[in-house]
Amino acid sequence: MARVYNFSAGPSMLPLPVLERASREMVEYGSSGQSVMEMSHRSREYGEIIAHCEALLREVMAIPDNYKVLFLQGGASLQFSMVPLNLMTTGKADYVLTGQWAKKAIEEARKVGQVNVVASSQDKTYSYIPNIPREACDPQADYFYICYNNTIYGTAFQEVPDTGSVPLVADVSSCFLSEPMDVSRFGMLFAGAQKNFGPAGVVVAIIREDLIGHAREGIPTMLDYKTHADNDSMFNTPPTYAIYVCGLVLEWLKSLGGLSAMAAINREKAAILYDYLDSSSFFRGTVERNSRSLMNVPFVIGDADLEKKFIREAEAAGLVNLKGHRSVGGMRASIYNAMPVEGVRALVAFMKKFETDNR
């Protein structure tokens, strides 16, 4: 078997032990005589699978008891609408504009109420995390929204903003489970699974209980967090197989030593790549140093033809999905949890050779 190193921003690599375990259990899960794909979501067997996944997530993240864990559908993009429909109770919220996904969230929130953009990095193509002036923040806002890690632009908040009594809501899709996170600092976190948690098709929302039950009157039943909280994510058929794989990923994470151990590995991987970019006069990182993401590393050569050649030759060498997002260009290496250190070393070795051959 010749597996490539997959640097895709999502869907991304899954840990090989998880894939191997899922492969062994594909035809029959345990002694059930059936695949998880075939199970009724109302069955005892599947009830144990989803409960185990939630319990593991609570353990790995140290989620406080006064938070609900919801397994939802529609991806993080549906949360751009669900958040204001459920949390914008007086009709106004603060947002920080740090990239395309934050911009899309702002556009959806404006359909519901008043959005105050308190800070933005649009002036420099979202290449940094802006300072957040306290005087620009509304202490009466229903919530304060950030995209914690910006997949396209490779920026990340280096610390949790202090929003006082205003609940902090964060899209953590591309940094979820990459390092310890104090859930109690947030009113709500949500993440699409297809970066660090599992296959595409499920989004997890972690919501403080007091924020549930205040949805706008008349919104569709499926868009009300209370619907899913009251039914343990089983109001309708959930993405059963994706949740099962998420549970396997959590077991793998726990076996490594949890989020602290994962964070140390992620810092090592990022340092290998950033140190090379900082020393190279051929490749250049595009993010200001104090805003760099551990998960998504965009870089450029500055010559479109050479960049196309790099992507083409890298793919031939088993380093795939390095093309940057169409809105940015260049290259991007997404080095999520499942990317081994060896994969990043292989990428840097290839970059060094390419630099020598094409200078």
Short mmCIF file of C-alpha atoms in Angstrom, two decimals:
data_model
loop_
_atom_site.label_atom_id
_atom_site.label_comp_id
_atom_site.label_asym_id
_atom_site.label_seq_id
_atom_site.Cartn_x
_atom_site.Cartn_y
_atom_site.Cartn_z
CA MET A 1 0.00 0.00 0.00
CA ALA A 2 1.40 3.37 -1.03
CA ARG A 3 -0.49 6.12 0.76
CA VAL A 4 0.28 9.71 -0.15
CA TYR A 5 0.83 12.58 2.25
CA ASN A 6 -2.42 14.49 1.88
CA PHE A 7 -2.16 18.21 2.70
CA SER A 8 -5.80 18.95 1.84
CA ALA A 9 -7.59 21.62 3.87
CA GLY A 10 -10.59 19.31 4.13
CA PRO A 11 -11.74 16.65 3.82
CA SER A 12 -8.32 15.78 5.11
CA MET A 13 -6.22 12.86 6.25
CA LEU A 14 -7.59 10.48 8.84
CA PRO A 15 -5.23 8.60 11.16
CA LEU A 16 -4.18 5.32 9.58
CA PRO A 17 -5.03 3.28 12.72
CA VAL A 18 -8.57 4.72 12.54
CA LEU A 19 -8.95 3.74 8.89
CA GLU A 20 -7.63 0.26 9.60
CA ARG A 21 -10.01 -0.19 12.53
CA ALA A 22 -12.96 1.05 10.47
CA SER A 23 -11.93 -1.30 7.67
CA ARG A 24 -11.93 -4.30 10.01
CA GLU A 25 -15.38 -3.35 11.30
CA MET A 26 -16.87 -2.33 7.97
CA VAL A 27 -18.86 -5.50 7.31
CA GLU A 28 -19.70 -6.33 10.91
CA TYR A 29 -19.49 -4.11 13.97
CA GLY A 30 -18.73 -6.22 17.01
CA SER A 31 -21.12 -9.17 17.04
CA SER A 32 -24.04 -7.19 15.66
CA GLY A 33 -24.09 -8.98 12.32
CA GLN A 34 -24.24 -5.67 10.48
CA SER A 35 -22.20 -2.63 9.50
CA VAL A 36 -22.60 0.62 11.39
CA MET A 37 -23.80 2.03 8.06
CA GLU A 38 -26.79 -0.32 8.20
CA MET A 39 -27.79 0.17 11.82
CA SER A 40 -30.96 1.86 12.90
CA HIS A 41 -30.03 5.01 14.75
CA ARG A 42 -32.67 3.95 17.31
CA SER A 43 -30.97 0.62 17.99
CA ARG A 44 -29.24 -0.21 21.25
CA GLU A 45 -25.95 -0.77 19.42
CA TYR A 46 -25.95 2.63 17.79
CA GLY A 47 -27.13 4.35 20.95
CA GLU A 48 -23.99 3.05 22.62
CA ILE A 49 -21.80 4.28 19.73
CA ILE A 50 -23.04 7.87 19.82
CA ALA A 51 -23.05 7.99 23.62
CA HIS A 52 -19.46 6.69 23.67
CA CYS A 53 -18.39 9.35 21.15
CA GLU A 54 -19.90 12.14 23.25
CA ALA A 55 -18.41 10.77 26.46
CA LEU A 56 -14.95 10.59 24.88
CA LEU A 57 -15.24 14.13 23.52
CA ARG A 58 -16.25 15.41 26.93
CA GLU A 59 -13.28 13.62 28.49
CA VAL A 60 -10.68 14.66 25.91
CA MET A 61 -11.78 18.31 25.90
CA ALA A 62 -12.73 18.49 29.61
CA ILE A 63 -16.13 19.89 28.65
CA PRO A 64 -18.00 21.23 31.70
CA ASP A 65 -21.28 19.58 32.68
CA ASN A 66 -23.30 22.72 31.91
CA TYR A 67 -22.54 22.43 28.18
CA LYS A 68 -24.49 20.39 25.66
CA VAL A 69 -22.71 18.45 22.91
CA LEU A 70 -24.73 18.29 19.70
CA PHE A 71 -23.96 16.28 16.57
CA LEU A 72 -25.57 18.19 13.70
CA GLN A 73 -25.62 18.32 9.90
CA GLY A 74 -25.25 21.07 7.33
CA GLY A 75 -21.59 21.67 8.09
CA ALA A 76 -20.14 24.76 9.71
CA SER A 77 -21.83 26.84 7.00
CA LEU A 78 -25.30 26.12 8.40
CA GLN A 79 -24.07 27.33 11.79
CA PHE A 80 -23.52 30.76 10.23
CA SER A 81 -27.34 30.95 10.19
CA MET A 82 -28.20 28.87 13.24
CA VAL A 83 -26.03 30.96 15.56
CA PRO A 84 -27.89 34.27 14.99
CA LEU A 85 -31.29 32.55 14.74
CA ASN A 86 -30.75 31.06 18.20
CA LEU A 87 -28.54 33.55 20.00
CA MET A 88 -29.37 36.98 18.58
CA THR A 89 -32.17 37.56 21.07
CA THR A 90 -32.09 41.37 21.14
CA GLY A 91 -30.99 41.71 17.52
CA LYS A 92 -27.32 42.65 17.61
CA ALA A 93 -23.95 40.93 17.77
CA ASP A 94 -20.23 41.70 17.43
CA TYR A 95 -18.11 39.97 14.77
CA VAL A 96 -14.40 39.97 13.88
CA LEU A 97 -13.66 39.80 10.14
CA THR A 98 -10.60 37.62 9.57
CA GLY A 99 -11.33 35.86 6.29
CA GLN A 100 -13.84 34.32 3.93
CA TRP A 101 -15.61 32.14 6.50
CA ALA A 102 -16.03 35.01 8.94
CA LYS A 103 -17.31 37.12 6.04
CA LYS A 104 -19.90 34.49 5.15
CA ALA A 105 -20.97 34.28 8.79
CA ILE A 106 -21.40 38.06 8.88
CA GLU A 107 -23.52 37.98 5.74
CA GLU A 108 -25.86 35.39 7.25
CA ALA A 109 -26.10 37.20 10.60
CA ARG A 110 -27.06 40.45 8.84
CA LYS A 111 -30.17 38.67 7.55
CA VAL A 112 -31.25 38.24 11.18
CA GLY A 113 -30.14 41.42 12.94
CA GLN A 114 -27.53 44.12 13.39
CA VAL A 115 -23.87 43.14 13.00
CA ASN A 116 -21.08 45.27 14.41
CA VAL A 117 -17.71 44.44 12.81
CA VAL A 118 -15.39 45.39 15.66
CA ALA A 119 -12.11 44.58 13.88
CA SER A 120 -10.92 43.42 10.47
CA SER A 121 -7.76 42.27 8.70
CA GLN A 122 -9.21 42.69 5.23
CA ASP A 123 -6.82 45.57 4.51
CA LYS A 124 -3.89 43.14 4.24
CA THR A 125 -5.70 40.20 2.62
CA TYR A 126 -6.43 38.67 6.02
CA SER A 127 -2.74 37.96 6.67
CA TYR A 128 -2.95 38.78 10.39
CA ILE A 129 -5.28 38.67 13.38
CA PRO A 130 -6.36 42.24 14.18
CA ASN A 131 -6.27 43.83 17.60
CA ILE A 132 -9.73 44.09 19.08
CA PRO A 133 -10.36 47.55 20.56
CA ARG A 134 -12.48 47.20 23.69
CA GLU A 135 -14.22 50.50 23.00
CA ALA A 136 -15.54 49.07 19.72
CA CYS A 137 -17.20 46.15 21.48
CA ASP A 138 -20.82 46.41 22.56
CA PRO A 139 -21.33 45.19 26.16
CA GLN A 140 -25.02 44.74 25.29
CA ALA A 141 -24.35 42.49 22.29
CA ASP A 142 -26.01 39.10 22.35
CA TYR A 143 -22.73 37.40 21.49
CA PHE A 144 -19.22 38.02 20.14
CA TYR A 145 -18.23 35.90 17.12
CA ILE A 146 -14.81 34.86 15.81
CA CYS A 147 -13.39 32.32 13.37
CA TYR A 148 -10.62 31.01 15.62
CA ASN A 149 -8.43 29.51 12.87
CA ASN A 150 -8.71 30.76 9.31
CA THR A 151 -8.20 27.80 6.99
CA ILE A 152 -7.74 29.74 3.76
CA TYR A 153 -5.38 32.43 5.03
CA GLY A 154 -3.43 30.47 7.64
CA THR A 155 -4.05 32.77 10.58
CA ALA A 156 -5.18 31.89 14.09
CA PHE A 157 -6.01 33.66 17.31
CA GLN A 158 -3.13 33.13 19.71
CA GLU A 159 -5.28 33.69 22.77
CA VAL A 160 -8.98 33.69 23.58
CA PRO A 161 -10.44 37.22 23.39
CA ASP A 162 -11.80 38.60 26.65
CA THR A 163 -15.42 39.47 25.91
CA GLY A 164 -16.52 40.05 29.49
CA SER A 165 -20.09 38.94 30.09
CA VAL A 166 -20.86 38.72 26.36
CA PRO A 167 -20.85 35.05 25.24
CA LEU A 168 -17.99 34.23 22.90
CA VAL A 169 -18.95 32.11 19.88
CA ALA A 170 -16.16 30.52 17.84
CA ASP A 171 -15.92 28.59 14.62
CA VAL A 172 -13.07 26.22 15.47
CA SER A 173 -13.45 23.92 12.46
CA SER A 174 -9.82 23.80 11.39
CA CYS A 175 -8.17 23.82 14.83
CA PHE A 176 -10.63 21.57 16.67
CA LEU A 177 -8.87 18.99 18.87
CA SER A 178 -5.43 20.29 17.86
CA GLU A 179 -4.54 21.55 21.34
CA PRO A 180 -6.19 22.02 24.75
CA MET A 181 -8.93 24.63 24.82
CA ASP A 182 -10.73 26.02 27.87
CA VAL A 183 -14.34 25.44 26.86
CA SER A 184 -15.60 27.54 29.79
CA ARG A 185 -14.21 30.66 28.08
CA PHE A 186 -16.79 30.23 25.32
CA GLY A 187 -20.55 30.41 25.12
CA MET A 188 -20.42 28.14 22.08
CA LEU A 189 -17.92 26.33 19.89
CA PHE A 190 -18.68 24.58 16.62
CA ALA A 191 -16.61 22.63 14.11
CA GLY A 192 -17.04 20.76 10.88
CA ALA A 193 -15.58 17.30 11.41
CA GLN A 194 -13.66 16.96 8.16
CA LYS A 195 -10.43 18.58 9.35
CA ASN A 196 -9.39 16.93 12.62
CA PHE A 197 -12.39 14.98 13.86
CA GLY A 198 -13.68 12.60 11.20
CA PRO A 199 -15.30 12.36 7.77
CA ALA A 200 -17.35 15.10 6.17
CA GLY A 201 -21.04 15.08 7.06
CA VAL A 202 -21.17 15.94 10.74
CA VAL A 203 -20.64 19.17 12.65
CA VAL A 204 -20.26 19.26 16.41
CA ALA A 205 -21.63 22.13 18.47
CA ILE A 206 -20.72 22.62 22.13
CA ILE A 207 -23.15 25.07 23.70
CA ARG A 208 -23.61 26.42 27.22
CA GLU A 209 -27.02 25.30 28.41
CA ASP A 210 -28.29 28.76 29.32
CA LEU A 211 -27.93 29.83 25.68
CA ILE A 212 -30.34 27.15 24.47
CA GLY A 213 -34.08 27.72 24.26
CA HIS A 214 -34.14 31.35 23.13
CA ALA A 215 -34.50 30.84 19.38
CA ARG A 216 -36.52 33.27 17.29
CA GLU A 217 -40.19 32.48 17.16
CA GLY A 218 -41.20 30.75 13.98
CA ILE A 219 -37.80 29.42 12.91
CA PRO A 220 -37.79 25.91 11.40
CA THR A 221 -37.75 23.16 14.01
CA MET A 222 -34.49 21.70 12.73
CA LEU A 223 -32.71 25.06 13.13
CA ASP A 224 -33.47 25.31 16.86
CA TYR A 225 -30.66 24.05 19.09
CA LYS A 226 -33.25 23.06 21.69
CA THR A 227 -34.70 20.53 19.26
CA HIS A 228 -31.40 18.69 19.12
CA ALA A 229 -30.48 19.19 22.78
CA ASP A 230 -33.81 17.77 23.95
CA ASN A 231 -33.40 14.73 21.70
CA ASP A 232 -29.71 13.92 22.30
CA SER A 233 -28.88 14.69 18.65
CA MET A 234 -31.45 12.08 17.59
CA PHE A 235 -34.40 14.22 16.50
CA ASN A 236 -33.79 12.96 12.98
CA THR A 237 -31.37 10.39 11.60
CA PRO A 238 -27.88 11.68 12.40
CA PRO A 239 -24.85 11.03 10.17
CA THR A 240 -24.38 7.69 11.89
CA TYR A 241 -21.22 6.37 10.25
CA ALA A 242 -19.40 9.71 10.44
CA ILE A 243 -20.10 9.90 14.18
CA TYR A 244 -18.82 6.34 14.62
CA VAL A 245 -15.53 7.32 12.92
CA CYS A 246 -15.32 10.44 15.11
CA GLY A 247 -15.43 8.12 18.10
CA LEU A 248 -12.52 6.12 16.68
CA VAL A 249 -10.55 9.34 16.18
CA LEU A 250 -11.14 10.27 19.81
CA GLU A 251 -9.92 6.84 20.94
CA TRP A 252 -6.77 7.38 18.84
CA LEU A 253 -6.25 10.84 20.34
CA LYS A 254 -6.65 9.48 23.85
CA SER A 255 -4.12 6.71 23.12
CA LEU A 256 -1.53 9.34 22.14
CA GLY A 257 -1.93 11.11 25.47
CA GLY A 258 -4.75 13.52 24.73
CA LEU A 259 -4.72 17.12 23.56
CA SER A 260 -1.55 18.19 25.37
CA ALA A 261 0.41 15.46 23.60
CA MET A 262 -1.28 16.31 20.30
CA ALA A 263 -0.40 19.99 20.72
CA ALA A 264 3.28 19.14 21.22
CA ILE A 265 3.29 17.10 17.99
CA ASN A 266 1.50 19.89 16.11
CA ARG A 267 3.95 22.51 17.34
CA GLU A 268 6.85 20.32 16.20
CA LYS A 269 5.35 19.90 12.72
CA ALA A 270 4.60 23.59 12.34
CA ALA A 271 8.09 24.58 13.51
CA ILE A 272 9.73 22.33 10.90
CA LEU A 273 7.81 24.01 8.08
CA TYR A 274 7.89 27.60 9.36
CA ASP A 275 11.61 27.41 10.17
CA TYR A 276 12.33 26.41 6.60
CA LEU A 277 10.09 29.13 5.16
CA ASP A 278 11.80 31.72 7.35
CA SER A 279 15.24 30.61 6.16
CA SER A 280 14.38 30.32 2.45
CA SER A 281 14.89 33.12 -0.04
CA PHE A 282 12.85 31.18 -2.61
CA PHE A 283 9.64 30.30 -0.75
CA ARG A 284 7.83 32.83 1.41
CA GLY A 285 5.16 32.43 4.06
CA THR A 286 2.25 34.86 3.72
CA VAL A 287 1.16 35.25 7.36
CA GLU A 288 2.53 37.66 9.94
CA ARG A 289 4.54 35.68 12.49
CA ASN A 290 2.42 36.51 15.52
CA SER A 291 -0.75 35.30 13.77
CA ARG A 292 0.41 31.97 12.35
CA SER A 293 -1.79 28.89 12.41
CA LEU A 294 -0.43 25.52 13.52
CA MET A 295 -2.83 23.81 11.11
CA ASN A 296 -2.77 25.70 7.80
CA VAL A 297 0.44 27.08 6.29
CA PRO A 298 0.11 29.12 3.07
CA PHE A 299 3.25 30.00 1.13
CA VAL A 300 4.24 31.36 -2.27
CA ILE A 301 7.16 31.51 -4.67
CA GLY A 302 5.98 34.64 -6.44
CA ASP A 303 6.11 33.10 -9.91
CA ALA A 304 2.83 31.56 -11.07
CA ASP A 305 4.49 29.17 -13.52
CA LEU A 306 6.95 27.90 -10.93
CA GLU A 307 4.12 27.45 -8.44
CA LYS A 308 2.18 25.31 -10.91
CA LYS A 309 5.31 23.28 -11.54
CA PHE A 310 5.86 22.85 -7.81
CA ILE A 311 2.32 21.58 -7.25
CA ARG A 312 2.57 19.21 -10.22
CA GLU A 313 5.94 17.75 -9.21
CA ALA A 314 4.96 17.53 -5.55
CA GLU A 315 1.92 15.45 -6.47
CA ALA A 316 4.11 13.12 -8.52
CA ALA A 317 6.27 12.73 -5.40
CA GLY A 318 3.26 11.72 -3.27
CA LEU A 319 2.68 15.15 -1.68
CA VAL A 320 -0.85 15.99 -2.74
CA ASN A 321 -3.41 18.81 -2.41
CA LEU A 322 -0.86 21.58 -1.94
CA LYS A 323 -2.60 24.08 -4.21
CA GLY A 324 -3.64 27.22 -2.35
CA HIS A 325 -7.25 28.34 -2.18
CA ARG A 326 -8.42 29.98 -5.40
CA SER A 327 -8.91 33.32 -3.60
CA VAL A 328 -5.27 33.41 -2.48
CA GLY A 329 -3.25 31.34 -4.93
CA GLY A 330 0.18 29.92 -4.24
CA MET A 331 0.40 26.85 -2.05
CA ARG A 332 -1.03 25.75 1.27
CA ALA A 333 -0.03 22.84 3.48
CA SER A 334 -2.72 21.80 5.93
CA ILE A 335 -0.95 19.78 8.62
CA TYR A 336 -3.82 18.56 10.75
CA ASN A 337 -3.54 16.01 13.56
CA ALA A 338 -3.40 12.99 11.26
CA MET A 339 -0.45 14.35 9.25
CA PRO A 340 2.63 12.62 10.71
CA VAL A 341 5.84 14.50 11.41
CA GLU A 342 7.42 12.42 8.65
CA GLY A 343 5.00 13.95 6.15
CA VAL A 344 6.10 17.49 7.00
CA ARG A 345 9.75 16.48 6.84
CA ALA A 346 9.12 14.93 3.42
CA LEU A 347 7.49 18.16 2.24
CA VAL A 348 10.40 20.31 3.44
CA ALA A 349 12.92 17.96 1.83
CA PHE A 350 11.04 18.25 -1.46
CA MET A 351 10.88 22.05 -1.13
CA LYS A 352 14.63 22.23 -0.57
CA LYS A 353 15.29 20.15 -3.66
CA PHE A 354 12.85 22.18 -5.72
CA GLU A 355 14.54 25.37 -4.58
CA THR A 356 17.95 24.05 -5.58
CA ASP A 357 16.71 22.81 -8.96
CA ASN A 358 14.77 25.95 -9.89
CA ARG A 359 16.65 28.84 -8.43
#
